[in-house]
Short mmCIF file of N, CA and C in Angstrom, two decimals:
data_model
loop_
_atom_site.label_atom_id
_atom_site.label_comp_id
_atom_site.label_asym_id
_atom_site.label_seq_id
_atom_site.Cartn_x
_atom_site.Cartn_y
_atom_site.Cartn_z
N MET A 1 13.43 51.59 -28.12
CA MET A 1 13.87 51.33 -26.77
C MET A 1 13.54 52.53 -25.89
N SER A 2 13.01 52.25 -24.71
CA SER A 2 12.63 53.37 -23.85
C SER A 2 12.65 52.98 -22.38
N ILE A 3 12.79 54.01 -21.57
CA ILE A 3 12.68 53.87 -20.12
C ILE A 3 11.56 54.78 -19.67
N VAL A 4 10.68 54.26 -18.83
CA VAL A 4 9.57 55.04 -18.29
C VAL A 4 9.91 55.43 -16.86
N VAL A 5 9.75 56.71 -16.56
CA VAL A 5 9.92 57.24 -15.21
C VAL A 5 8.53 57.35 -14.60
N LEU A 6 8.29 56.62 -13.52
CA LEU A 6 7.02 56.71 -12.81
C LEU A 6 7.16 57.80 -11.75
N ASP A 7 6.34 58.83 -11.86
CA ASP A 7 6.46 60.04 -11.04
C ASP A 7 5.63 59.92 -9.77
N PHE A 8 6.32 59.80 -8.63
CA PHE A 8 5.65 59.70 -7.33
C PHE A 8 5.58 61.05 -6.62
N GLY A 9 5.66 62.13 -7.37
CA GLY A 9 5.48 63.46 -6.80
C GLY A 9 6.74 64.14 -6.34
N GLY A 10 7.87 63.59 -6.65
CA GLY A 10 9.13 64.22 -6.28
C GLY A 10 9.46 65.37 -7.22
N GLN A 11 10.42 66.14 -6.83
CA GLN A 11 10.79 67.31 -7.63
C GLN A 11 11.72 66.98 -8.79
N TYR A 12 12.16 65.73 -8.90
CA TYR A 12 13.19 65.42 -9.88
C TYR A 12 12.76 64.52 -11.04
N ALA A 13 11.48 64.22 -11.20
CA ALA A 13 11.06 63.29 -12.26
C ALA A 13 11.50 63.78 -13.64
N HIS A 14 11.33 65.07 -13.91
CA HIS A 14 11.74 65.60 -15.21
C HIS A 14 13.26 65.57 -15.37
N LEU A 15 13.97 65.79 -14.29
CA LEU A 15 15.42 65.72 -14.35
C LEU A 15 15.89 64.29 -14.62
N ILE A 16 15.23 63.31 -14.01
CA ILE A 16 15.57 61.90 -14.26
C ILE A 16 15.41 61.60 -15.75
N ALA A 17 14.26 61.97 -16.31
CA ALA A 17 14.00 61.72 -17.74
C ALA A 17 15.04 62.44 -18.60
N ASN A 18 15.38 63.66 -18.25
CA ASN A 18 16.39 64.41 -18.99
C ASN A 18 17.73 63.70 -18.97
N ARG A 19 18.13 63.21 -17.82
CA ARG A 19 19.42 62.51 -17.71
C ARG A 19 19.42 61.23 -18.55
N ILE A 20 18.32 60.51 -18.55
CA ILE A 20 18.23 59.30 -19.38
C ILE A 20 18.34 59.67 -20.86
N ARG A 21 17.67 60.73 -21.26
CA ARG A 21 17.74 61.18 -22.66
C ARG A 21 19.16 61.57 -23.05
N ARG A 22 19.92 62.11 -22.11
CA ARG A 22 21.32 62.46 -22.40
C ARG A 22 22.17 61.23 -22.68
N LEU A 23 21.66 60.07 -22.29
CA LEU A 23 22.33 58.80 -22.60
C LEU A 23 21.88 58.25 -23.95
N HIS A 24 21.11 59.05 -24.69
CA HIS A 24 20.58 58.67 -26.00
C HIS A 24 19.57 57.53 -25.90
N VAL A 25 18.80 57.57 -24.84
CA VAL A 25 17.73 56.60 -24.61
C VAL A 25 16.44 57.38 -24.47
N TYR A 26 15.40 56.95 -25.16
CA TYR A 26 14.11 57.63 -25.06
C TYR A 26 13.57 57.43 -23.65
N ALA A 27 13.06 58.51 -23.06
CA ALA A 27 12.47 58.43 -21.72
C ALA A 27 11.19 59.24 -21.69
N GLU A 28 10.22 58.73 -20.98
CA GLU A 28 8.98 59.47 -20.78
C GLU A 28 8.53 59.32 -19.34
N ILE A 29 7.73 60.26 -18.90
CA ILE A 29 7.24 60.28 -17.52
C ILE A 29 5.78 59.85 -17.53
N ARG A 30 5.45 58.94 -16.63
CA ARG A 30 4.08 58.43 -16.53
C ARG A 30 3.64 58.43 -15.07
N SER A 31 2.34 58.30 -14.91
CA SER A 31 1.75 58.15 -13.58
C SER A 31 2.05 56.76 -13.05
N PRO A 32 2.26 56.61 -11.73
CA PRO A 32 2.47 55.28 -11.17
C PRO A 32 1.21 54.42 -11.21
N GLU A 33 0.09 55.00 -11.61
CA GLU A 33 -1.15 54.24 -11.75
C GLU A 33 -1.35 53.72 -13.17
N THR A 34 -0.38 53.94 -14.04
CA THR A 34 -0.47 53.51 -15.43
C THR A 34 -0.72 52.01 -15.52
N ALA A 35 -1.59 51.61 -16.43
CA ALA A 35 -1.89 50.19 -16.64
C ALA A 35 -0.67 49.47 -17.18
N VAL A 36 -0.48 48.24 -16.76
CA VAL A 36 0.65 47.42 -17.22
C VAL A 36 0.66 47.32 -18.74
N ALA A 37 -0.50 47.20 -19.35
CA ALA A 37 -0.59 47.10 -20.81
C ALA A 37 0.05 48.31 -21.50
N ASP A 38 -0.03 49.47 -20.85
CA ASP A 38 0.54 50.69 -21.42
C ASP A 38 2.04 50.82 -21.18
N LEU A 39 2.61 49.88 -20.43
CA LEU A 39 4.05 49.91 -20.14
C LEU A 39 4.81 48.77 -20.80
N GLN A 40 4.11 47.95 -21.58
CA GLN A 40 4.75 46.77 -22.16
C GLN A 40 5.91 47.10 -23.08
N ASP A 41 5.87 48.24 -23.76
CA ASP A 41 6.95 48.60 -24.68
C ASP A 41 8.18 49.17 -23.97
N ALA A 42 8.05 49.47 -22.70
CA ALA A 42 9.19 50.01 -21.94
C ALA A 42 10.22 48.91 -21.71
N ASP A 43 11.48 49.29 -21.82
CA ASP A 43 12.56 48.34 -21.57
C ASP A 43 13.07 48.41 -20.14
N GLY A 44 12.62 49.41 -19.41
CA GLY A 44 13.00 49.57 -18.01
C GLY A 44 12.13 50.61 -17.36
N LEU A 45 12.02 50.55 -16.04
CA LEU A 45 11.19 51.48 -15.28
C LEU A 45 12.01 52.09 -14.16
N ILE A 46 11.87 53.40 -14.00
CA ILE A 46 12.48 54.09 -12.87
C ILE A 46 11.36 54.64 -12.00
N LEU A 47 11.39 54.30 -10.72
CA LEU A 47 10.41 54.80 -9.76
C LEU A 47 11.04 56.01 -9.08
N SER A 48 10.43 57.18 -9.26
CA SER A 48 11.03 58.42 -8.76
C SER A 48 10.91 58.55 -7.26
N GLY A 49 11.54 59.59 -6.75
CA GLY A 49 11.38 59.96 -5.36
C GLY A 49 10.05 60.67 -5.16
N GLY A 50 9.78 61.00 -3.92
CA GLY A 50 8.56 61.71 -3.58
C GLY A 50 8.56 62.06 -2.11
N PRO A 51 7.68 62.98 -1.70
CA PRO A 51 7.69 63.46 -0.33
C PRO A 51 6.99 62.56 0.69
N ALA A 52 6.28 61.55 0.25
CA ALA A 52 5.48 60.72 1.16
C ALA A 52 6.32 59.63 1.81
N SER A 53 5.72 58.99 2.79
CA SER A 53 6.26 57.77 3.39
C SER A 53 5.46 56.61 2.82
N VAL A 54 6.10 55.46 2.64
CA VAL A 54 5.37 54.30 2.11
C VAL A 54 4.25 53.87 3.05
N TYR A 55 4.33 54.26 4.31
CA TYR A 55 3.30 53.90 5.28
C TYR A 55 2.21 54.96 5.41
N ASP A 56 2.38 56.08 4.76
CA ASP A 56 1.43 57.18 4.84
C ASP A 56 0.14 56.81 4.12
N PRO A 57 -1.02 56.96 4.78
CA PRO A 57 -2.29 56.68 4.10
C PRO A 57 -2.50 57.57 2.88
N GLU A 58 -1.84 58.71 2.83
CA GLU A 58 -1.96 59.63 1.70
C GLU A 58 -0.84 59.42 0.66
N ALA A 59 -0.10 58.34 0.79
CA ALA A 59 0.98 58.06 -0.17
C ALA A 59 0.38 57.93 -1.57
N PRO A 60 1.15 58.27 -2.59
CA PRO A 60 0.63 58.20 -3.96
C PRO A 60 0.15 56.79 -4.31
N ALA A 61 -0.98 56.75 -5.00
CA ALA A 61 -1.49 55.46 -5.48
C ALA A 61 -0.58 54.97 -6.61
N TYR A 62 -0.53 53.67 -6.76
CA TYR A 62 0.24 53.10 -7.87
C TYR A 62 -0.36 51.75 -8.23
N ASN A 63 -0.02 51.27 -9.40
CA ASN A 63 -0.50 49.98 -9.88
C ASN A 63 0.47 48.90 -9.40
N PRO A 64 0.09 48.07 -8.42
CA PRO A 64 1.02 47.07 -7.89
C PRO A 64 1.42 46.00 -8.91
N GLU A 65 0.67 45.85 -10.00
CA GLU A 65 1.04 44.88 -11.03
C GLU A 65 2.35 45.26 -11.72
N ILE A 66 2.72 46.53 -11.62
CA ILE A 66 3.96 47.00 -12.24
C ILE A 66 5.16 46.24 -11.67
N LEU A 67 5.10 45.92 -10.38
CA LEU A 67 6.24 45.25 -9.74
C LEU A 67 6.44 43.82 -10.22
N ALA A 68 5.43 43.25 -10.86
CA ALA A 68 5.52 41.86 -11.33
C ALA A 68 5.78 41.78 -12.84
N MET A 69 6.13 42.89 -13.47
CA MET A 69 6.29 42.90 -14.92
C MET A 69 7.54 42.18 -15.42
N GLY A 70 8.54 42.01 -14.57
CA GLY A 70 9.76 41.35 -14.99
C GLY A 70 10.71 42.25 -15.77
N LYS A 71 10.48 43.54 -15.72
CA LYS A 71 11.35 44.49 -16.41
C LYS A 71 12.41 45.01 -15.44
N PRO A 72 13.56 45.45 -15.96
CA PRO A 72 14.53 46.09 -15.07
C PRO A 72 13.89 47.30 -14.39
N MET A 73 14.15 47.44 -13.09
CA MET A 73 13.59 48.55 -12.32
C MET A 73 14.66 49.19 -11.46
N LEU A 74 14.53 50.51 -11.33
CA LEU A 74 15.41 51.27 -10.47
C LEU A 74 14.55 52.20 -9.63
N GLY A 75 14.56 52.00 -8.33
CA GLY A 75 13.83 52.87 -7.42
C GLY A 75 14.77 53.90 -6.83
N LEU A 76 14.36 55.16 -6.85
CA LEU A 76 15.18 56.25 -6.31
C LEU A 76 14.46 56.89 -5.13
N CYS A 77 15.13 56.95 -3.99
CA CYS A 77 14.60 57.59 -2.79
C CYS A 77 13.26 56.94 -2.40
N TYR A 78 12.14 57.61 -2.57
CA TYR A 78 10.84 57.01 -2.26
C TYR A 78 10.65 55.72 -3.08
N GLY A 79 11.06 55.73 -4.34
CA GLY A 79 10.93 54.54 -5.18
C GLY A 79 11.72 53.36 -4.62
N HIS A 80 12.87 53.63 -4.06
CA HIS A 80 13.71 52.63 -3.38
C HIS A 80 12.94 52.03 -2.20
N GLN A 81 12.35 52.91 -1.40
CA GLN A 81 11.60 52.47 -0.22
C GLN A 81 10.35 51.69 -0.63
N LEU A 82 9.67 52.14 -1.68
CA LEU A 82 8.47 51.45 -2.15
C LEU A 82 8.81 50.03 -2.62
N LEU A 83 9.88 49.89 -3.40
CA LEU A 83 10.30 48.56 -3.83
C LEU A 83 10.55 47.66 -2.63
N CYS A 84 11.28 48.17 -1.66
CA CYS A 84 11.58 47.40 -0.45
C CYS A 84 10.29 46.98 0.25
N HIS A 85 9.44 47.93 0.52
CA HIS A 85 8.20 47.69 1.26
C HIS A 85 7.30 46.68 0.55
N ARG A 86 7.10 46.86 -0.74
CA ARG A 86 6.17 46.01 -1.49
C ARG A 86 6.74 44.65 -1.85
N LEU A 87 8.06 44.50 -1.81
CA LEU A 87 8.67 43.22 -2.15
C LEU A 87 9.05 42.41 -0.91
N GLY A 88 8.60 42.86 0.27
CA GLY A 88 8.77 42.04 1.47
C GLY A 88 9.81 42.51 2.46
N GLY A 89 10.38 43.68 2.26
CA GLY A 89 11.33 44.24 3.21
C GLY A 89 10.64 45.15 4.21
N GLN A 90 11.44 45.90 4.94
CA GLN A 90 10.89 46.80 5.96
C GLN A 90 11.50 48.18 5.82
N VAL A 91 10.64 49.19 5.88
CA VAL A 91 11.05 50.59 5.83
C VAL A 91 10.62 51.24 7.14
N GLU A 92 11.49 52.08 7.69
CA GLU A 92 11.11 52.79 8.91
C GLU A 92 11.74 54.17 8.93
N MET A 93 11.24 55.02 9.84
CA MET A 93 11.81 56.35 9.98
C MET A 93 13.16 56.24 10.67
N GLY A 94 14.14 56.92 10.12
CA GLY A 94 15.47 56.88 10.69
C GLY A 94 15.61 57.76 11.91
N GLU A 95 16.64 57.49 12.69
CA GLU A 95 16.94 58.32 13.85
C GLU A 95 17.46 59.68 13.41
N THR A 96 18.11 59.72 12.26
CA THR A 96 18.59 60.98 11.71
C THR A 96 18.05 61.12 10.29
N HIS A 97 17.88 62.35 9.88
CA HIS A 97 17.46 62.63 8.52
C HIS A 97 18.70 63.03 7.74
N GLU A 98 18.79 62.54 6.53
CA GLU A 98 19.94 62.90 5.70
C GLU A 98 19.49 63.88 4.63
N PHE A 99 20.14 65.00 4.55
CA PHE A 99 19.91 65.95 3.47
C PHE A 99 21.24 66.58 3.11
N GLY A 100 21.63 66.38 1.89
CA GLY A 100 22.89 66.95 1.43
C GLY A 100 23.87 65.88 1.00
N ALA A 101 25.10 66.28 0.88
CA ALA A 101 26.14 65.37 0.42
C ALA A 101 26.46 64.33 1.48
N ALA A 102 26.69 63.11 1.02
CA ALA A 102 27.10 62.00 1.89
C ALA A 102 28.07 61.16 1.07
N TYR A 103 28.77 60.28 1.77
CA TYR A 103 29.69 59.39 1.07
C TYR A 103 29.16 57.98 1.10
N LEU A 104 28.96 57.46 -0.11
CA LEU A 104 28.50 56.09 -0.28
C LEU A 104 29.70 55.17 -0.20
N HIS A 105 29.63 54.19 0.67
CA HIS A 105 30.66 53.15 0.76
C HIS A 105 30.14 51.97 -0.05
N VAL A 106 30.72 51.78 -1.23
CA VAL A 106 30.26 50.74 -2.15
C VAL A 106 30.76 49.39 -1.65
N ARG A 107 29.83 48.52 -1.31
CA ARG A 107 30.19 47.17 -0.84
C ARG A 107 30.33 46.20 -2.00
N LYS A 108 29.48 46.38 -3.00
CA LYS A 108 29.53 45.52 -4.19
C LYS A 108 29.39 46.41 -5.41
N ALA A 109 30.45 46.55 -6.16
CA ALA A 109 30.44 47.38 -7.37
C ALA A 109 29.90 46.55 -8.53
N GLU A 110 28.61 46.30 -8.48
CA GLU A 110 27.95 45.48 -9.51
C GLU A 110 26.59 46.09 -9.82
N GLY A 111 25.97 45.58 -10.89
CA GLY A 111 24.67 46.11 -11.29
C GLY A 111 24.78 47.60 -11.58
N VAL A 112 23.90 48.39 -11.00
CA VAL A 112 23.91 49.84 -11.26
C VAL A 112 25.14 50.53 -10.68
N LEU A 113 25.84 49.88 -9.76
CA LEU A 113 27.05 50.47 -9.17
C LEU A 113 28.33 49.95 -9.81
N ALA A 114 28.22 49.20 -10.89
CA ALA A 114 29.41 48.64 -11.56
C ALA A 114 30.36 49.77 -11.97
N GLY A 115 31.64 49.55 -11.69
CA GLY A 115 32.66 50.51 -12.08
C GLY A 115 32.88 51.66 -11.12
N LEU A 116 32.10 51.73 -10.05
CA LEU A 116 32.27 52.81 -9.08
C LEU A 116 33.41 52.49 -8.12
N ASP A 117 33.96 53.54 -7.54
CA ASP A 117 35.02 53.38 -6.55
C ASP A 117 34.41 52.96 -5.22
N GLU A 118 35.26 52.59 -4.27
CA GLU A 118 34.78 52.15 -2.96
C GLU A 118 34.07 53.26 -2.20
N ARG A 119 34.41 54.51 -2.51
CA ARG A 119 33.80 55.65 -1.81
C ARG A 119 33.40 56.68 -2.86
N GLU A 120 32.11 57.00 -2.91
CA GLU A 120 31.59 57.94 -3.89
C GLU A 120 30.71 58.98 -3.20
N ARG A 121 30.79 60.23 -3.66
CA ARG A 121 29.93 61.27 -3.11
C ARG A 121 28.56 61.20 -3.77
N VAL A 122 27.52 61.20 -2.93
CA VAL A 122 26.13 61.13 -3.41
C VAL A 122 25.30 62.21 -2.72
N TRP A 123 24.10 62.43 -3.22
CA TRP A 123 23.19 63.42 -2.66
C TRP A 123 21.99 62.72 -2.03
N MET A 124 21.82 62.97 -0.74
CA MET A 124 20.72 62.37 0.02
C MET A 124 19.65 63.40 0.35
N SER A 125 18.42 62.92 0.43
CA SER A 125 17.30 63.77 0.85
C SER A 125 16.18 62.84 1.32
N HIS A 126 16.26 62.39 2.57
CA HIS A 126 15.26 61.43 3.05
C HIS A 126 15.16 61.44 4.56
N ARG A 127 14.02 60.91 5.04
CA ARG A 127 13.87 60.67 6.47
C ARG A 127 13.68 59.18 6.72
N ASP A 128 12.88 58.50 5.88
CA ASP A 128 12.70 57.06 6.02
C ASP A 128 13.88 56.34 5.39
N HIS A 129 14.06 55.08 5.79
CA HIS A 129 15.13 54.29 5.19
C HIS A 129 14.76 52.81 5.23
N VAL A 130 15.46 52.03 4.43
CA VAL A 130 15.27 50.58 4.41
C VAL A 130 15.92 50.01 5.66
N ALA A 131 15.10 49.30 6.46
CA ALA A 131 15.60 48.70 7.70
C ALA A 131 15.87 47.21 7.54
N ALA A 132 15.14 46.55 6.64
CA ALA A 132 15.34 45.12 6.36
C ALA A 132 15.11 44.90 4.87
N LEU A 133 16.02 44.18 4.25
CA LEU A 133 15.95 43.94 2.81
C LEU A 133 14.82 42.99 2.43
N PRO A 134 14.26 43.15 1.24
CA PRO A 134 13.33 42.15 0.72
C PRO A 134 14.10 40.87 0.38
N PRO A 135 13.43 39.73 0.34
CA PRO A 135 14.09 38.48 -0.05
C PRO A 135 14.74 38.62 -1.43
N GLY A 136 15.95 38.08 -1.56
CA GLY A 136 16.67 38.10 -2.83
C GLY A 136 17.56 39.31 -3.03
N PHE A 137 17.45 40.31 -2.18
CA PHE A 137 18.24 41.53 -2.32
C PHE A 137 19.50 41.47 -1.47
N VAL A 138 20.52 42.20 -1.91
CA VAL A 138 21.75 42.37 -1.13
C VAL A 138 22.05 43.86 -1.02
N VAL A 139 22.78 44.22 0.02
CA VAL A 139 23.22 45.60 0.19
C VAL A 139 24.39 45.85 -0.76
N LEU A 140 24.26 46.86 -1.60
CA LEU A 140 25.34 47.23 -2.51
C LEU A 140 26.16 48.40 -1.99
N GLY A 141 25.54 49.22 -1.13
CA GLY A 141 26.25 50.37 -0.60
C GLY A 141 25.54 50.97 0.59
N ALA A 142 26.31 51.69 1.42
CA ALA A 142 25.78 52.30 2.63
C ALA A 142 26.47 53.64 2.85
N THR A 143 25.80 54.52 3.61
CA THR A 143 26.43 55.74 4.07
C THR A 143 26.55 55.64 5.59
N GLU A 144 27.16 56.63 6.19
CA GLU A 144 27.32 56.62 7.64
C GLU A 144 25.97 56.54 8.36
N ASP A 145 24.95 57.21 7.81
CA ASP A 145 23.64 57.24 8.46
C ASP A 145 22.59 56.36 7.80
N CYS A 146 22.93 55.70 6.72
CA CYS A 146 21.95 54.90 5.98
C CYS A 146 22.57 53.54 5.63
N PRO A 147 22.25 52.50 6.39
CA PRO A 147 22.88 51.20 6.18
C PRO A 147 22.51 50.51 4.86
N VAL A 148 21.40 50.93 4.25
CA VAL A 148 21.01 50.37 2.95
C VAL A 148 20.78 51.55 1.99
N ALA A 149 21.87 52.16 1.56
CA ALA A 149 21.77 53.27 0.62
C ALA A 149 21.63 52.78 -0.81
N ALA A 150 22.01 51.53 -1.05
CA ALA A 150 21.87 50.91 -2.37
C ALA A 150 21.64 49.42 -2.16
N MET A 151 20.64 48.90 -2.87
CA MET A 151 20.33 47.47 -2.78
C MET A 151 20.05 46.95 -4.18
N GLY A 152 20.18 45.64 -4.33
CA GLY A 152 19.91 45.07 -5.64
C GLY A 152 19.58 43.60 -5.60
N ASP A 153 18.80 43.19 -6.57
CA ASP A 153 18.51 41.79 -6.85
C ASP A 153 18.91 41.59 -8.31
N ALA A 154 20.13 41.13 -8.54
CA ALA A 154 20.68 41.02 -9.89
C ALA A 154 19.87 40.07 -10.76
N GLU A 155 19.36 39.00 -10.16
CA GLU A 155 18.60 38.02 -10.94
C GLU A 155 17.33 38.64 -11.53
N ARG A 156 16.64 39.45 -10.75
CA ARG A 156 15.42 40.10 -11.24
C ARG A 156 15.69 41.47 -11.86
N ARG A 157 16.94 41.93 -11.81
CA ARG A 157 17.32 43.24 -12.35
C ARG A 157 16.52 44.37 -11.71
N ILE A 158 16.39 44.30 -10.38
CA ILE A 158 15.70 45.34 -9.61
C ILE A 158 16.70 45.95 -8.64
N TYR A 159 16.81 47.27 -8.69
CA TYR A 159 17.77 47.98 -7.85
C TYR A 159 17.08 49.16 -7.17
N GLY A 160 17.56 49.50 -6.00
CA GLY A 160 17.05 50.66 -5.28
C GLY A 160 18.20 51.49 -4.73
N LEU A 161 18.05 52.80 -4.83
CA LEU A 161 19.04 53.74 -4.32
C LEU A 161 18.35 54.75 -3.43
N GLN A 162 18.83 54.92 -2.22
CA GLN A 162 18.25 55.92 -1.34
C GLN A 162 18.67 57.33 -1.76
N PHE A 163 19.74 57.43 -2.51
CA PHE A 163 20.25 58.73 -2.95
C PHE A 163 19.74 59.07 -4.35
N HIS A 164 20.13 60.24 -4.82
CA HIS A 164 19.65 60.76 -6.10
C HIS A 164 20.76 60.80 -7.15
N PRO A 165 20.84 59.81 -8.04
CA PRO A 165 21.89 59.82 -9.06
C PRO A 165 21.63 60.87 -10.15
N GLU A 166 20.41 61.37 -10.22
CA GLU A 166 20.05 62.31 -11.28
C GLU A 166 20.58 63.73 -11.06
N VAL A 167 20.99 64.05 -9.84
CA VAL A 167 21.49 65.40 -9.57
C VAL A 167 23.01 65.44 -9.72
N THR A 168 23.52 66.59 -10.09
CA THR A 168 24.96 66.70 -10.33
C THR A 168 25.78 66.55 -9.06
N HIS A 169 25.16 66.71 -7.90
CA HIS A 169 25.87 66.54 -6.63
C HIS A 169 26.30 65.09 -6.41
N THR A 170 25.61 64.14 -7.07
CA THR A 170 26.06 62.75 -7.06
C THR A 170 27.05 62.64 -8.22
N VAL A 171 28.31 62.66 -7.88
CA VAL A 171 29.37 62.84 -8.86
C VAL A 171 29.31 61.80 -9.99
N ARG A 172 29.06 60.55 -9.67
CA ARG A 172 29.03 59.49 -10.70
C ARG A 172 27.60 59.09 -11.05
N GLY A 173 26.67 60.00 -10.86
CA GLY A 173 25.27 59.71 -11.11
C GLY A 173 24.97 59.26 -12.53
N MET A 174 25.59 59.91 -13.50
CA MET A 174 25.35 59.52 -14.90
C MET A 174 25.88 58.12 -15.18
N ASP A 175 26.98 57.75 -14.54
CA ASP A 175 27.49 56.38 -14.70
C ASP A 175 26.49 55.37 -14.15
N ILE A 176 25.87 55.71 -13.02
CA ILE A 176 24.87 54.82 -12.42
C ILE A 176 23.68 54.68 -13.35
N LEU A 177 23.18 55.79 -13.88
CA LEU A 177 22.03 55.73 -14.80
C LEU A 177 22.40 55.00 -16.08
N ASP A 178 23.63 55.17 -16.55
CA ASP A 178 24.09 54.45 -17.73
C ASP A 178 24.13 52.95 -17.47
N ASN A 179 24.57 52.56 -16.28
CA ASN A 179 24.56 51.14 -15.91
C ASN A 179 23.13 50.59 -15.93
N PHE A 180 22.17 51.40 -15.44
CA PHE A 180 20.78 50.94 -15.49
C PHE A 180 20.31 50.81 -16.93
N ALA A 181 20.64 51.77 -17.76
CA ALA A 181 20.25 51.69 -19.17
C ALA A 181 20.84 50.45 -19.83
N ALA A 182 22.04 50.05 -19.42
CA ALA A 182 22.66 48.84 -19.97
C ALA A 182 21.87 47.59 -19.59
N LEU A 183 21.23 47.60 -18.43
CA LEU A 183 20.38 46.46 -18.04
C LEU A 183 19.23 46.31 -19.02
N ARG A 184 18.75 47.43 -19.52
CA ARG A 184 17.67 47.43 -20.50
C ARG A 184 18.10 46.65 -21.74
N TRP A 185 19.31 46.92 -22.21
CA TRP A 185 19.79 46.22 -23.40
C TRP A 185 19.95 44.73 -23.15
N SER A 186 20.49 44.36 -22.02
CA SER A 186 20.67 42.93 -21.75
C SER A 186 19.33 42.24 -21.61
N ALA A 187 18.32 42.95 -21.09
CA ALA A 187 16.98 42.36 -20.98
C ALA A 187 16.40 42.14 -22.37
N THR A 188 16.62 43.09 -23.27
CA THR A 188 16.11 42.98 -24.63
C THR A 188 16.76 41.80 -25.34
N LEU A 189 18.07 41.63 -25.16
CA LEU A 189 18.76 40.53 -25.82
C LEU A 189 18.28 39.18 -25.30
N ARG A 190 17.96 39.09 -24.02
CA ARG A 190 17.49 37.82 -23.46
C ARG A 190 16.14 37.41 -24.01
N ARG A 191 15.32 38.39 -24.41
CA ARG A 191 13.98 38.07 -24.91
C ARG A 191 14.02 37.52 -26.32
N ARG A 192 15.10 37.77 -27.05
CA ARG A 192 15.14 37.37 -28.47
C ARG A 192 15.58 35.95 -28.63
#
């Protein structure tokens, strides 16, 4: 069983993999251009953050077939925005930039946010944000400056977080990553 972290150039890809390994789950870091055939053994994919905008012509290249694999996915920061953009939503530059601690107001404590309180401290570092959800997604949480800080499509097991659960400043970050790892197990059981 393994989770693959697709590295979009953010500073935290190794930290994400480390946190997953602390959950006793094998994790490895790969390029977002990795062929789908090389990801078939993965039980889940995490799309990391990165410094680019999804609209930037210099944004990191990636293999768009990855989004159609049917595996549980978790997009973090840039990965959250990429999922939104490529699955039919809208991303735009915010009026304010968020950097530092913020309070997530959990609207639906389900999926990766299962078991969280109504208000949780998280760590933000972004300028762009999700302005319109992709079809099938719901808002799971928001901050004062980010109306879609967490989104999810439970049926497809695809989730996006504008914040960084991998850093210790997100107090319940390990719980969030553990919830994602649990999706991996349920996906494996469904295939048998």
